[in-house]
PDB file of C-alpha atoms in Angstrom:
ATOM      1  CA  MET X   1     -45.546 -71.600 -57.271  1.00 65.00           C
ATOM      2  CA  GLY X   2     -46.316 -69.512 -54.171  1.00 80.00           C
ATOM      3  CA  THR X   3     -44.049 -68.794 -51.259  1.00 84.00           C
ATOM      4  CA  THR X   4     -44.592 -70.717 -48.056  1.00 86.00           C
ATOM      5  CA  TRP X   5     -44.758 -68.481 -45.018  1.00 84.00           C
ATOM      6  CA  VAL X   6     -44.102 -69.558 -41.450  1.00 84.00           C
ATOM      7  CA  LEU X   7     -44.387 -67.882 -38.079  1.00 82.00           C
ATOM      8  CA  HIS X   8     -40.875 -66.980 -36.846  1.00 77.00           C
ATOM      9  CA  THR X   9     -41.000 -66.963 -33.025  1.00 78.00           C
ATOM     10  CA  GLU X  10     -37.283 -66.546 -32.224  1.00 74.00           C
ATOM     11  CA  THR X  11     -37.448 -62.848 -31.588  1.00 67.00           C
ATOM     12  CA  LYS X  12     -36.153 -60.753 -28.738  1.00 72.00           C
ATOM     13  CA  GLY X  13     -39.377 -60.016 -26.975  1.00 73.00           C
ATOM     14  CA  THR X  14     -40.919 -58.047 -29.833  1.00 74.00           C
ATOM     15  CA  GLY X  15     -43.391 -60.699 -30.907  1.00 79.00           C
ATOM     16  CA  ALA X  16     -43.470 -63.224 -33.745  1.00 83.00           C
ATOM     17  CA  ASN X  17     -43.097 -62.330 -37.428  1.00 82.00           C
ATOM     18  CA  MET X  18     -44.246 -63.996 -40.605  1.00 83.00           C
ATOM     19  CA  VAL X  19     -41.214 -64.875 -42.770  1.00 81.00           C
ATOM     20  CA  PRO X  20     -40.669 -66.982 -45.884  1.00 83.00           C
ATOM     21  CA  LEU X  21     -39.709 -70.595 -45.156  1.00 80.00           C
ATOM     22  CA  GLU X  22     -36.539 -70.183 -47.234  1.00 77.00           C
ATOM     23  CA  ARG X  23     -35.148 -67.570 -44.837  1.00 74.00           C
ATOM     24  CA  ILE X  24     -35.383 -69.914 -41.862  1.00 69.00           C
ATOM     25  CA  THR X  25     -33.955 -72.965 -43.629  1.00 71.00           C
ATOM     26  CA  LYS X  26     -31.077 -71.096 -45.301  1.00 67.00           C
ATOM     27  CA  HIS X  27     -29.819 -69.396 -42.142  1.00 59.00           C
ATOM     28  CA  PRO X  28     -29.755 -71.744 -39.193  1.00 60.00           C
ATOM     29  CA  PRO X  29     -29.333 -70.049 -35.835  1.00 65.00           C
ATOM     30  CA  THR X  30     -25.712 -69.154 -35.271  1.00 73.00           C
ATOM     31  CA  PRO X  31     -24.089 -70.755 -32.252  1.00 76.00           C
ATOM     32  CA  ALA X  32     -22.682 -68.555 -29.528  1.00 79.00           C
ATOM     33  CA  PRO X  33     -19.162 -67.402 -30.358  1.00 82.00           C
ATOM     34  CA  LEU X  34     -16.428 -69.412 -28.736  1.00 84.00           C
ATOM     35  CA  VAL X  35     -14.587 -67.366 -26.134  1.00 86.00           C
ATOM     36  CA  VAL X  36     -11.059 -68.370 -25.307  1.00 87.00           C
ATOM     37  CA  ALA X  37      -9.449 -66.873 -22.248  1.00 87.00           C
ATOM     38  CA  PRO X  38      -6.065 -65.286 -22.925  1.00 88.00           C
ATOM     39  CA  LYS X  39      -2.999 -66.954 -21.518  1.00 88.00           C
ATOM     40  CA  ARG X  40      -1.928 -65.587 -18.188  1.00 87.00           C
ATOM     41  CA  ARG X  41       1.174 -63.500 -18.202  1.00 85.00           C
ATOM     42  CA  THR X  42       3.673 -63.799 -15.469  1.00 85.00           C
ATOM     43  CA  PRO X  43       3.852 -60.518 -13.576  1.00 83.00           C
ATOM     44  CA  ARG X  44       6.978 -58.510 -14.031  1.00 81.00           C
ATOM     45  CA  LYS X  45       9.174 -58.404 -10.992  1.00 82.00           C
ATOM     46  CA  GLU X  46       9.981 -54.729 -10.741  1.00 83.00           C
ATOM     47  CA  THR X  47      12.001 -53.649  -7.803  1.00 82.00           C
ATOM     48  CA  PRO X  48      10.194 -50.840  -6.043  1.00 79.00           C
ATOM     49  CA  LYS X  49      12.035 -47.573  -5.740  1.00 80.00           C
ATOM     50  CA  PRO X  50      13.080 -46.806  -2.200  1.00 84.00           C
ATOM     51  CA  ARG X  51      10.657 -44.311  -0.751  1.00 82.00           C
ATOM     52  CA  ALA X  52      12.200 -40.960   0.009  1.00 84.00           C
ATOM     53  CA  ARG X  53      11.880 -39.679   3.534  1.00 90.00           C
ATOM     54  CA  ARG X  54       8.861 -37.503   4.076  1.00 93.00           C
ATOM     55  CA  ARG X  55       9.583 -33.815   4.415  1.00 96.00           C
ATOM     56  CA  PHE X  56       7.116 -31.373   5.914  1.00 97.00           C
ATOM     57  CA  ARG X  57       6.723 -27.622   5.991  1.00 97.00           C
ATOM     58  CA  VAL X  58       4.489 -25.995   8.605  1.00 96.00           C
ATOM     59  CA  LEU X  59       3.516 -22.410   7.879  1.00 96.00           C
ATOM     60  CA  ASP X  60       1.798 -20.070  10.354  1.00 95.00           C
ATOM     61  CA  VAL X  61      -1.220 -18.569   8.585  1.00 95.00           C
ATOM     62  CA  MET X  62      -1.238 -15.251  10.452  1.00 94.00           C
ATOM     63  CA  THR X  63       2.470 -14.369  10.310  1.00 94.00           C
ATOM     64  CA  ARG X  64       3.378 -16.442   7.212  1.00 94.00           C
ATOM     65  CA  GLN X  65       6.477 -17.633   9.080  1.00 95.00           C
ATOM     66  CA  HIS X  66       7.750 -21.170   8.838  1.00 95.00           C
ATOM     67  CA  LEU X  67       7.346 -23.091  12.072  1.00 94.00           C
ATOM     68  CA  ILE X  68       9.321 -25.879  10.468  1.00 94.00           C
ATOM     69  CA  GLU X  69      11.030 -26.196   7.086  1.00 94.00           C
ATOM     70  CA  ASN X  70      12.085 -29.570   5.612  1.00 94.00           C
ATOM     71  CA  GLY X  71      11.201 -31.314   8.853  1.00 94.00           C
ATOM     72  CA  ASN X  72      10.860 -35.029   9.362  1.00 94.00           C
ATOM     73  CA  PRO X  73       7.607 -36.373  10.868  1.00 93.00           C
ATOM     74  CA  ARG X  74       8.938 -36.305  14.444  1.00 93.00           C
ATOM     75  CA  GLU X  75      10.038 -32.664  14.201  1.00 94.00           C
ATOM     76  CA  THR X  76       6.729 -31.780  12.579  1.00 94.00           C
ATOM     77  CA  MET X  77       4.749 -33.334  15.431  1.00 93.00           C
ATOM     78  CA  GLU X  78       6.846 -31.419  17.959  1.00 92.00           C
ATOM     79  CA  ALA X  79       6.146 -28.165  16.101  1.00 92.00           C
ATOM     80  CA  LEU X  80       2.414 -28.933  15.966  1.00 93.00           C
ATOM     81  CA  GLU X  81       2.241 -29.397  19.750  1.00 91.00           C
ATOM     82  CA  THR X  82       2.344 -25.614  20.154  1.00 88.00           C
ATOM     83  CA  VAL X  83      -0.385 -24.931  17.577  1.00 92.00           C
ATOM     84  CA  ARG X  84      -3.737 -23.866  19.011  1.00 91.00           C
ATOM     85  CA  SER X  85      -6.038 -24.775  16.088  1.00 93.00           C
ATOM     86  CA  VAL X  86      -5.800 -26.571  12.768  1.00 92.00           C
ATOM     87  CA  VAL X  87      -6.803 -23.381  10.940  1.00 95.00           C
ATOM     88  CA  ASP X  88      -3.789 -21.536  12.367  1.00 95.00           C
ATOM     89  CA  VAL X  89      -1.287 -23.416  10.191  1.00 96.00           C
ATOM     90  CA  ASN X  90      -0.868 -24.835   6.719  1.00 97.00           C
ATOM     91  CA  ILE X  91       0.960 -28.141   6.490  1.00 97.00           C
ATOM     92  CA  TYR X  92       2.767 -28.983   3.269  1.00 98.00           C
ATOM     93  CA  ILE X  93       4.504 -32.176   2.183  1.00 97.00           C
ATOM     94  CA  TRP X  94       7.289 -32.398  -0.395  1.00 96.00           C
ATOM     95  CA  ASP X  95       6.366 -34.350  -3.538  1.00 94.00           C
ATOM     96  CA  GLU X  96       9.451 -35.886  -5.144  1.00 90.00           C
ATOM     97  CA  GLU X  97       7.792 -36.579  -8.511  1.00 89.00           C
ATOM     98  CA  GLN X  98       6.436 -33.070  -9.012  1.00 91.00           C
ATOM     99  CA  GLU X  99       9.326 -31.460  -7.136  1.00 93.00           C
ATOM    100  CA  ARG X 100       7.116 -29.037  -5.242  1.00 96.00           C
ATOM    101  CA  TRP X 101       5.350 -28.574  -1.927  1.00 96.00           C
ATOM    102  CA  LEU X 102       1.783 -29.888  -1.794  1.00 97.00           C
ATOM    103  CA  LEU X 103      -0.741 -28.607   0.732  1.00 97.00           C
ATOM    104  CA  LEU X 104      -2.169 -31.477   2.743  1.00 96.00           C
ATOM    105  CA  PRO X 105      -5.960 -31.833   2.678  1.00 97.00           C
ATOM    106  CA  PHE X 106      -7.726 -30.357   5.697  1.00 96.00           C
ATOM    107  CA  SER X 107      -8.678 -33.795   7.024  1.00 96.00           C
ATOM    108  CA  GLU X 108      -5.037 -34.908   7.028  1.00 96.00           C
ATOM    109  CA  GLN X 109      -3.912 -31.659   8.663  1.00 96.00           C
ATOM    110  CA  ARG X 110      -6.521 -32.186  11.380  1.00 96.00           C
ATOM    111  CA  ALA X 111      -5.392 -35.796  11.883  1.00 95.00           C
ATOM    112  CA  MET X 112      -1.773 -34.694  12.299  1.00 94.00           C
ATOM    113  CA  LEU X 113      -2.745 -32.001  14.806  1.00 94.00           C
ATOM    114  CA  GLU X 114      -4.873 -34.458  16.806  1.00 94.00           C
ATOM    115  CA  LEU X 115      -1.971 -36.901  16.871  1.00 92.00           C
ATOM    116  CA  ALA X 116       0.325 -34.155  18.158  1.00 91.00           C
ATOM    117  CA  ARG X 117      -2.226 -33.274  20.859  1.00 88.00           C
ATOM    118  CA  VAL X 118      -2.457 -36.904  21.983  1.00 87.00           C
ATOM    119  CA  LYS X 119       1.325 -37.031  22.180  1.00 77.00           C
ATOM    120  CA  ARG X 120       1.411 -33.803  24.220  1.00 73.00           C
ATOM    121  CA  ARG X 121      -1.340 -35.052  26.557  1.00 74.00           C
ATOM    122  CA  ASP X 122       0.481 -38.344  27.100  1.00 74.00           C
ATOM    123  CA  GLN X 123       3.693 -36.512  27.950  1.00 73.00           C
ATOM    124  CA  ARG X 124       1.929 -34.326  30.524  1.00 68.00           C
ATOM    125  CA  ASP X 125       0.013 -37.146  32.221  1.00 65.00           C
ATOM    126  CA  PRO X 126       1.603 -40.596  31.800  1.00 64.00           C
ATOM    127  CA  ALA X 127      -1.427 -42.185  33.481  1.00 62.00           C
ATOM    128  CA  LEU X 128      -3.512 -41.351  30.378  1.00 57.00           C
ATOM    129  CA  ALA X 129      -1.039 -42.971  27.992  1.00 59.00           C
ATOM    130  CA  PRO X 130      -2.248 -46.215  26.379  1.00 60.00           C
ATOM    131  CA  ALA X 131      -0.784 -49.375  27.870  1.00 59.00           C
ATOM    132  CA  ALA X 132       1.897 -50.946  25.718  1.00 54.00           C
TER     133      ALA X 132
END
């Protein structure tokens, strides 16, 4: 006896195909796999390590002399008040994990110098200081 052929239209946009009737009746379409969300874990309560104080090094580019060594942020800002331009100094910060001095990116060096200039301007003319 001959094989019965049917038009199989459940394709993925490639058009219909002629297939034997046995192929369609033997393999019904498989249902979508059941997805079960994993159980939520409770987050671990790790105590954060206390952050070490920030230490800065300001180095004059022309003379290669330290304007400040192992300075805290306040001392660093005071040292930067005398700096004429951001390209005149290199500002480093101590990295505890790597145990070495890291050069701050230029944008952060510029931000620190601008902050020092604002502080210096406010000290010279208290009328320009922002109201508290």
